[in-house]
JSON list of C-alpha atoms in Angstrom, two decimals:
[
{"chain": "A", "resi": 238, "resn": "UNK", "atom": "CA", "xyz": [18.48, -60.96, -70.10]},
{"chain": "A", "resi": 239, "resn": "UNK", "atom": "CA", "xyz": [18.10, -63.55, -67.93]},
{"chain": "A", "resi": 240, "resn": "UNK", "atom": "CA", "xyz": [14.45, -64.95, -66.95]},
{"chain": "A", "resi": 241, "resn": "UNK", "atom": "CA", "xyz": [13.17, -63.66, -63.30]},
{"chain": "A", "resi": 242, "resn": "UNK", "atom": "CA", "xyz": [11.59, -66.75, -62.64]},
{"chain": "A", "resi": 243, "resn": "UNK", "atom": "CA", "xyz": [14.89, -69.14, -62.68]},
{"chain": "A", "resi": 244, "resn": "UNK", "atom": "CA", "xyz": [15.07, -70.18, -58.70]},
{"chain": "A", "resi": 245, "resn": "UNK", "atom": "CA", "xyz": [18.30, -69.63, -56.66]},
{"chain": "A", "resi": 246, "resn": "UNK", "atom": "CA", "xyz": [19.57, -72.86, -57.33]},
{"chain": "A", "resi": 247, "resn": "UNK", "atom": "CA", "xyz": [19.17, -72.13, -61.51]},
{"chain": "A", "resi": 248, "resn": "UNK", "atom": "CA", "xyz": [20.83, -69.18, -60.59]},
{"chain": "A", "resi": 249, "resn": "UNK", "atom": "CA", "xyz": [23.81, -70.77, -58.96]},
{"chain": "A", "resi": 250, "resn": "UNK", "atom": "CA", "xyz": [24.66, -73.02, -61.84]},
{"chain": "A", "resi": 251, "resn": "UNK", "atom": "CA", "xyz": [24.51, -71.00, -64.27]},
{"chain": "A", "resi": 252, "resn": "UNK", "atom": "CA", "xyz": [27.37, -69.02, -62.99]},
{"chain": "A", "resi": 253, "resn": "UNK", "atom": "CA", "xyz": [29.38, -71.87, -61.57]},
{"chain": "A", "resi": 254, "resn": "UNK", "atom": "CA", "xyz": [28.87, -73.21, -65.50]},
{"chain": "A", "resi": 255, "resn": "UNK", "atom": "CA", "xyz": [29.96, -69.94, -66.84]},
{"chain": "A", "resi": 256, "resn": "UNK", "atom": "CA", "xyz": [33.30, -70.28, -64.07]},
{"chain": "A", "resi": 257, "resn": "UNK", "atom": "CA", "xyz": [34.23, -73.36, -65.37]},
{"chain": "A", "resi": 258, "resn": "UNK", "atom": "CA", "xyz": [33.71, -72.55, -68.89]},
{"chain": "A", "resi": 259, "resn": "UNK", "atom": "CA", "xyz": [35.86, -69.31, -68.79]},
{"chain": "A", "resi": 260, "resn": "UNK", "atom": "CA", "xyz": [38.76, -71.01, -66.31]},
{"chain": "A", "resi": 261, "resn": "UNK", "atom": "CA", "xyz": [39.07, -73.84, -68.81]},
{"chain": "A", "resi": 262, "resn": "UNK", "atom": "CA", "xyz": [39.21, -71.52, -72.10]},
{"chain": "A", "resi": 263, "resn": "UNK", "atom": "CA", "xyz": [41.86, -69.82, -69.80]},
{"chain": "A", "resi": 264, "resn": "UNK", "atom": "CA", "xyz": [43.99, -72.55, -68.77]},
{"chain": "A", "resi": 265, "resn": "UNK", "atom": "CA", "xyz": [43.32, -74.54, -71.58]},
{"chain": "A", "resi": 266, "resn": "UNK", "atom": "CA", "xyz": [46.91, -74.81, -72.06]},
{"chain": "A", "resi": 267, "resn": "UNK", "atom": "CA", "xyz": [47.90, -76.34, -68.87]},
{"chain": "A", "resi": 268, "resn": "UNK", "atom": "CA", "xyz": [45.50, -79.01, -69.50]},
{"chain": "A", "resi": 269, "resn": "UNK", "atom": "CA", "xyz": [44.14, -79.33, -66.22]},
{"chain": "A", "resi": 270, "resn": "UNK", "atom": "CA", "xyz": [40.15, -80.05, -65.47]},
{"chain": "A", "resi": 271, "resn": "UNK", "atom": "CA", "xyz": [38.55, -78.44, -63.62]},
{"chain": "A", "resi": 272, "resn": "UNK", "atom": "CA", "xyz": [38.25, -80.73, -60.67]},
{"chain": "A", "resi": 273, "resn": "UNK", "atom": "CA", "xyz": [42.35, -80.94, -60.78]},
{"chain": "A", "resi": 274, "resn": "UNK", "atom": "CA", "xyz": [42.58, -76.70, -60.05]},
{"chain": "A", "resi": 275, "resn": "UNK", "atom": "CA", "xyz": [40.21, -77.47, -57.23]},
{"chain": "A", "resi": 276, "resn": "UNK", "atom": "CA", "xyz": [42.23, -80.42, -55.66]},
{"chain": "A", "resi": 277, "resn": "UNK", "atom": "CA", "xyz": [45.41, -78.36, -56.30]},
{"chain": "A", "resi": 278, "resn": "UNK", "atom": "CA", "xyz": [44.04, -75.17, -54.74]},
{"chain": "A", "resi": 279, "resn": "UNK", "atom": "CA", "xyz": [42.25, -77.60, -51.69]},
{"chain": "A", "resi": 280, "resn": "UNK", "atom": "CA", "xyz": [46.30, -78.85, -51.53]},
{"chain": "A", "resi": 281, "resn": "UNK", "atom": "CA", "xyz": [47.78, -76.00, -51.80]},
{"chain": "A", "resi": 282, "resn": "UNK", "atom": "CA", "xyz": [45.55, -74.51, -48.88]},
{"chain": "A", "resi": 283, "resn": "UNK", "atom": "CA", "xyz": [45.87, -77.51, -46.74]},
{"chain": "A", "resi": 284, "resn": "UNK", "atom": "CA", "xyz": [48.86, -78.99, -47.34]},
{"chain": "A", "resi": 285, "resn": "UNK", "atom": "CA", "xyz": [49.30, -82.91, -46.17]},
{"chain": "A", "resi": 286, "resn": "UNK", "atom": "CA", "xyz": [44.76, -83.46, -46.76]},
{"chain": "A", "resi": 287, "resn": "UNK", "atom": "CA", "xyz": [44.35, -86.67, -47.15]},
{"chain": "A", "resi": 288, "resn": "UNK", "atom": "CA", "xyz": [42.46, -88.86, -50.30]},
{"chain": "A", "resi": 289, "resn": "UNK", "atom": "CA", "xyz": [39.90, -89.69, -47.93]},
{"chain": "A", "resi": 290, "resn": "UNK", "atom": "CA", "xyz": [39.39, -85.49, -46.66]},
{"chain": "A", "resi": 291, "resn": "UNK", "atom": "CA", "xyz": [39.56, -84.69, -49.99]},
{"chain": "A", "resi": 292, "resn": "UNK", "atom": "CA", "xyz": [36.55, -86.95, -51.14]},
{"chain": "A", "resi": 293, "resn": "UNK", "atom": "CA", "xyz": [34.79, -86.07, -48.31]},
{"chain": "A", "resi": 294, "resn": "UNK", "atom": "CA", "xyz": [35.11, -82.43, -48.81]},
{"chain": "A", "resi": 295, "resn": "UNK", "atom": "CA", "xyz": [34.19, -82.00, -52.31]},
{"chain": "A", "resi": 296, "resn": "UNK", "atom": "CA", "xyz": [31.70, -84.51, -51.89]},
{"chain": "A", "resi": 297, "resn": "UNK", "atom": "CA", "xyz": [32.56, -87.27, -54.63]},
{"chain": "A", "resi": 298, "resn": "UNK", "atom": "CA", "xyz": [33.51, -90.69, -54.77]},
{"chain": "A", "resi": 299, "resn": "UNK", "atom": "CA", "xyz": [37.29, -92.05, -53.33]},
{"chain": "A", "resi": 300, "resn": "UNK", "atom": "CA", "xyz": [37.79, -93.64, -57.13]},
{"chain": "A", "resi": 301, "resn": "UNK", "atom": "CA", "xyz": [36.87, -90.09, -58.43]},
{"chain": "A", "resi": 302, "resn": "UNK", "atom": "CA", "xyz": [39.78, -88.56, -55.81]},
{"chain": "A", "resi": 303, "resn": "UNK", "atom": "CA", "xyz": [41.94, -91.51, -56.56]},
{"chain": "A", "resi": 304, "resn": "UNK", "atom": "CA", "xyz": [41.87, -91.00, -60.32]},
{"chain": "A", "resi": 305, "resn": "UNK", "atom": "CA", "xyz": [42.42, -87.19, -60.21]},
{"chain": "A", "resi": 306, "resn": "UNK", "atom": "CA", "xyz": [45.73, -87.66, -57.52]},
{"chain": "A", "resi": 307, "resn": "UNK", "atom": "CA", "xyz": [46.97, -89.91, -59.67]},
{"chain": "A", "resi": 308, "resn": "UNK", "atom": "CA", "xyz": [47.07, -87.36, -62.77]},
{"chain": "A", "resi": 309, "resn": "UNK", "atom": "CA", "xyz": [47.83, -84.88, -60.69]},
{"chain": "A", "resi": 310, "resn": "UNK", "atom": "CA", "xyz": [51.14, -86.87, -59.46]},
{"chain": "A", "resi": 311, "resn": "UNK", "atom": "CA", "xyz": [52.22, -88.27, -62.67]},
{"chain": "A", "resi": 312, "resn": "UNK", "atom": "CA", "xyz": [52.06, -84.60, -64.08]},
{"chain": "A", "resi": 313, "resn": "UNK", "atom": "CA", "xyz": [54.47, -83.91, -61.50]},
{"chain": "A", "resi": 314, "resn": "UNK", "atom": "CA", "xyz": [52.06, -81.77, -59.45]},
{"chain": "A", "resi": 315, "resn": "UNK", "atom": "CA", "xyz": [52.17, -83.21, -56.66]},
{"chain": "A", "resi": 316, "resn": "UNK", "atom": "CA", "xyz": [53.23, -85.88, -53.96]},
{"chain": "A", "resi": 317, "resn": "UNK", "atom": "CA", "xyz": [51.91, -88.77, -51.88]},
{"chain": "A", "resi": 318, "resn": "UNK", "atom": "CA", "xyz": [53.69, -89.73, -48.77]},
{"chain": "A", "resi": 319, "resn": "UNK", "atom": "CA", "xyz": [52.64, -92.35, -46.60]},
{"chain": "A", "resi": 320, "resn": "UNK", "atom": "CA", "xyz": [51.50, -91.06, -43.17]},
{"chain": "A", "resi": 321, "resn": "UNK", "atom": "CA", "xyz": [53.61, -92.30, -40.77]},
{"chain": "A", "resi": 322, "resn": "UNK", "atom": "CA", "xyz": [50.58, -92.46, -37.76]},
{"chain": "A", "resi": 323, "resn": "UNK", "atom": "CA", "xyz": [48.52, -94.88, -40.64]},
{"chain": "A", "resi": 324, "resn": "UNK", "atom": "CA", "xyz": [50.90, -96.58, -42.52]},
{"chain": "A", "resi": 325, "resn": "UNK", "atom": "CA", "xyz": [47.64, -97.02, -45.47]},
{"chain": "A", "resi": 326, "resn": "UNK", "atom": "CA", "xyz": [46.95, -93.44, -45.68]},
{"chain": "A", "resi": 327, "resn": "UNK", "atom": "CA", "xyz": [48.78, -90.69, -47.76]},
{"chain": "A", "resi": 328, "resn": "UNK", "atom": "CA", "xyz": [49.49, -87.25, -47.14]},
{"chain": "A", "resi": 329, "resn": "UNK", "atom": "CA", "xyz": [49.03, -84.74, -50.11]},
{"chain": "A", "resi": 330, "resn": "UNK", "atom": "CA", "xyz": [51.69, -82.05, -50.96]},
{"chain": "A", "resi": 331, "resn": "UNK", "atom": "CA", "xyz": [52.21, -79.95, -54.04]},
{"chain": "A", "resi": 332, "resn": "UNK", "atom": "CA", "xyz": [55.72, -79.97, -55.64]},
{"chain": "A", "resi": 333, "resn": "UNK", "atom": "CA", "xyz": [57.36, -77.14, -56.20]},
{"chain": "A", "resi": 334, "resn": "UNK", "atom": "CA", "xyz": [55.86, -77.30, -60.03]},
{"chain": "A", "resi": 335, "resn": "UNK", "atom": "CA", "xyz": [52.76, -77.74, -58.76]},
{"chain": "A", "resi": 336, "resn": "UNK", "atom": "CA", "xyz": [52.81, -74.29, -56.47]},
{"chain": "A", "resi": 337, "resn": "UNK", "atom": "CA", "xyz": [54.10, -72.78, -59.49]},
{"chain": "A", "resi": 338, "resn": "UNK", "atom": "CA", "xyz": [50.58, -73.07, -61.19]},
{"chain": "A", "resi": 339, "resn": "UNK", "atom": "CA", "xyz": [48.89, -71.49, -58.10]},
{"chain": "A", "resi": 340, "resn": "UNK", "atom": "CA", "xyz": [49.30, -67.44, -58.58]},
{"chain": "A", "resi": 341, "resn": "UNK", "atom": "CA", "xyz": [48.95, -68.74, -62.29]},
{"chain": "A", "resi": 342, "resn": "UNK", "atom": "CA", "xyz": [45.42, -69.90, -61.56]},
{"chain": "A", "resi": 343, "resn": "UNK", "atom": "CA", "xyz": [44.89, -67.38, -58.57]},
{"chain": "A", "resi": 344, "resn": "UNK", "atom": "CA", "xyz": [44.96, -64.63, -61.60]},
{"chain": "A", "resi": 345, "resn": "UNK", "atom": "CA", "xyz": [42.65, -66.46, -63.95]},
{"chain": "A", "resi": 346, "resn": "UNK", "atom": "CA", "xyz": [40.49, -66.62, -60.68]},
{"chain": "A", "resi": 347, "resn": "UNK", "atom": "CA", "xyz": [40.91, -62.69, -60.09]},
{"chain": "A", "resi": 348, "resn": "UNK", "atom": "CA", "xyz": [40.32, -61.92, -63.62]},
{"chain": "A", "resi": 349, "resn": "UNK", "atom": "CA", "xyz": [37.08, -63.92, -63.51]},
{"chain": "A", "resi": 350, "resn": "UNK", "atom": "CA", "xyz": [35.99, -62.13, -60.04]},
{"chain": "A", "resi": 351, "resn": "UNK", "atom": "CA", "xyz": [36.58, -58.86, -62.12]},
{"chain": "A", "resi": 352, "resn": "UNK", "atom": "CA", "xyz": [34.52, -59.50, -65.07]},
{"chain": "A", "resi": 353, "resn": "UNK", "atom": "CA", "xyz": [31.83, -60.77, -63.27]},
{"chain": "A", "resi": 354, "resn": "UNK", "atom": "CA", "xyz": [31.69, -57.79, -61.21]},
{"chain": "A", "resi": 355, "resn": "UNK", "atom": "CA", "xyz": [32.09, -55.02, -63.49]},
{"chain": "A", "resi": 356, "resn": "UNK", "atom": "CA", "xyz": [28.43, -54.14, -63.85]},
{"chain": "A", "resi": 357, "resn": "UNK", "atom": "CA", "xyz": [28.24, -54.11, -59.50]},
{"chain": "A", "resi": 358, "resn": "UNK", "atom": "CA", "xyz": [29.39, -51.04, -57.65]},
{"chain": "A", "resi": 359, "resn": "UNK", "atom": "CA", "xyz": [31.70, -51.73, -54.70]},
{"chain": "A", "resi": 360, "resn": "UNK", "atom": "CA", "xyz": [29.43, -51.06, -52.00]},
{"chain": "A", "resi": 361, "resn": "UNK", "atom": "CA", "xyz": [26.97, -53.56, -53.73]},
{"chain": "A", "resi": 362, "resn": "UNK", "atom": "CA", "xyz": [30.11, -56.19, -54.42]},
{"chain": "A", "resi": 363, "resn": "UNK", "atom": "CA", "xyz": [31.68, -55.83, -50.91]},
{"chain": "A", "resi": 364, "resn": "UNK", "atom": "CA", "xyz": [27.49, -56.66, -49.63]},
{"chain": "A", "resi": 365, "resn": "UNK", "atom": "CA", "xyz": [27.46, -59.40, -52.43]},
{"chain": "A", "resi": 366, "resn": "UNK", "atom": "CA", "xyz": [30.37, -61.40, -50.78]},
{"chain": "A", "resi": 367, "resn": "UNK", "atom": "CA", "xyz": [29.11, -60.45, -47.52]},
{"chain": "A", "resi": 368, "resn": "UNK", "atom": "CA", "xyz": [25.83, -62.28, -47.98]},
{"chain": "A", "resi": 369, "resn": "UNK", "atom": "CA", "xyz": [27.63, -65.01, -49.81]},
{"chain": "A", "resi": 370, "resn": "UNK", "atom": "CA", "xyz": [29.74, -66.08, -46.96]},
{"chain": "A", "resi": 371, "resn": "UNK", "atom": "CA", "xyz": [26.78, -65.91, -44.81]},
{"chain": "A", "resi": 372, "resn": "UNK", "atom": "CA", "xyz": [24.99, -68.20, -47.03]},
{"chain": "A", "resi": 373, "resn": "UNK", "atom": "CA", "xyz": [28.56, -70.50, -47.53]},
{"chain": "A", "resi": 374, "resn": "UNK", "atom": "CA", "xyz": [29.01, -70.62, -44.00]},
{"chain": "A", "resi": 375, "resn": "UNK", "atom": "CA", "xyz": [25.28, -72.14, -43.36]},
{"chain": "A", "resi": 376, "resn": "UNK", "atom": "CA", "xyz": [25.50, -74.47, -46.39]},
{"chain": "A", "resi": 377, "resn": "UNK", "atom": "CA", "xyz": [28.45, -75.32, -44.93]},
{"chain": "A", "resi": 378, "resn": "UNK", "atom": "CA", "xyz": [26.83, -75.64, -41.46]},
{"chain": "A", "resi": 379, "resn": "UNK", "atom": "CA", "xyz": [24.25, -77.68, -42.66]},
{"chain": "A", "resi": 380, "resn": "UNK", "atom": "CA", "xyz": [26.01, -80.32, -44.67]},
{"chain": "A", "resi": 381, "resn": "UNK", "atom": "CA", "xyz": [28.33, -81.01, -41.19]},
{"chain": "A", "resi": 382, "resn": "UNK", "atom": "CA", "xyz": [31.42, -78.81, -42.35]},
{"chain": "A", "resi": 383, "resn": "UNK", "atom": "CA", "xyz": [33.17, -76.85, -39.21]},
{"chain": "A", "resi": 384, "resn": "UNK", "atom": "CA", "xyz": [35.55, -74.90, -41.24]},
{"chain": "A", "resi": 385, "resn": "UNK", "atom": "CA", "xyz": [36.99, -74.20, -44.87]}
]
């Protein structure tokens, strides 16, 4: 049982934690960290994101972006091509191997959703993600974000 004095935040992490524990026993055998699924599903859902939107978005470092693109493409995942507007920019795509991983992931995803649910009836997991977006959308708000 977990304490009921661990604040929000405690709260948070220990299920984000528990995510990336369980998606990395589950993909364990594509070899992929867990900050490479995220780039390849941020990709995948905005297809041509730059380096620089990527950073920005998840919040880290360009030499942390730079180092996971460039495992990303020489697995084959996916391509860099130079943005004809900026000649020094890239535009991110995945290859066709790299949207193969997507429903791949997208299940491990569901399957975690599922689990984590299974105690929560559906009015009271339908409210859950309710209140989560609400709270998404103003963290969102707040760190400057317009729109997923």
């Amino acid at each position: 049982m977990i304490d009921s004095d661990i604040p929000f935040k405690g709260l948070l992490s220990i299920i984000l934690r528990s995510h990336r524990v369980f998606v990395a026993r589950e993909l364990s055998h594509l070899k992929l960290t867990d900050a490479q699924v995220a780039c390849l599903f941020r990709i995948h859902r905005q297809p041509g994101i730059t380096q620089d939107e990527l950073s920005w978005f998840f919040q880290v470092d360009k030499g942390t972006i730079a180092r996971i693109i460039r495992r990303l493409e020489e697995r084959g995942l996916i391509i860099k091509k130079q943005d004809p507007q900026n000649r020094r920019r890239y535009r991110l795509n995945l290859t066709d191997q790299g949207e193969e991983l997507i429903p791949l992931i997208g299940e491990v995803e569901d399957r975690w959703t599922d689990l984590l649910f299974e105690n929560l009836t559906q009015e009271e997991q339908d409210e859950l993600m309710r209140m989560c977006r609400r709270l998404a959308e103003g963290a969102m708000k707040i760190r400057g974000v317009e729109d997923d």
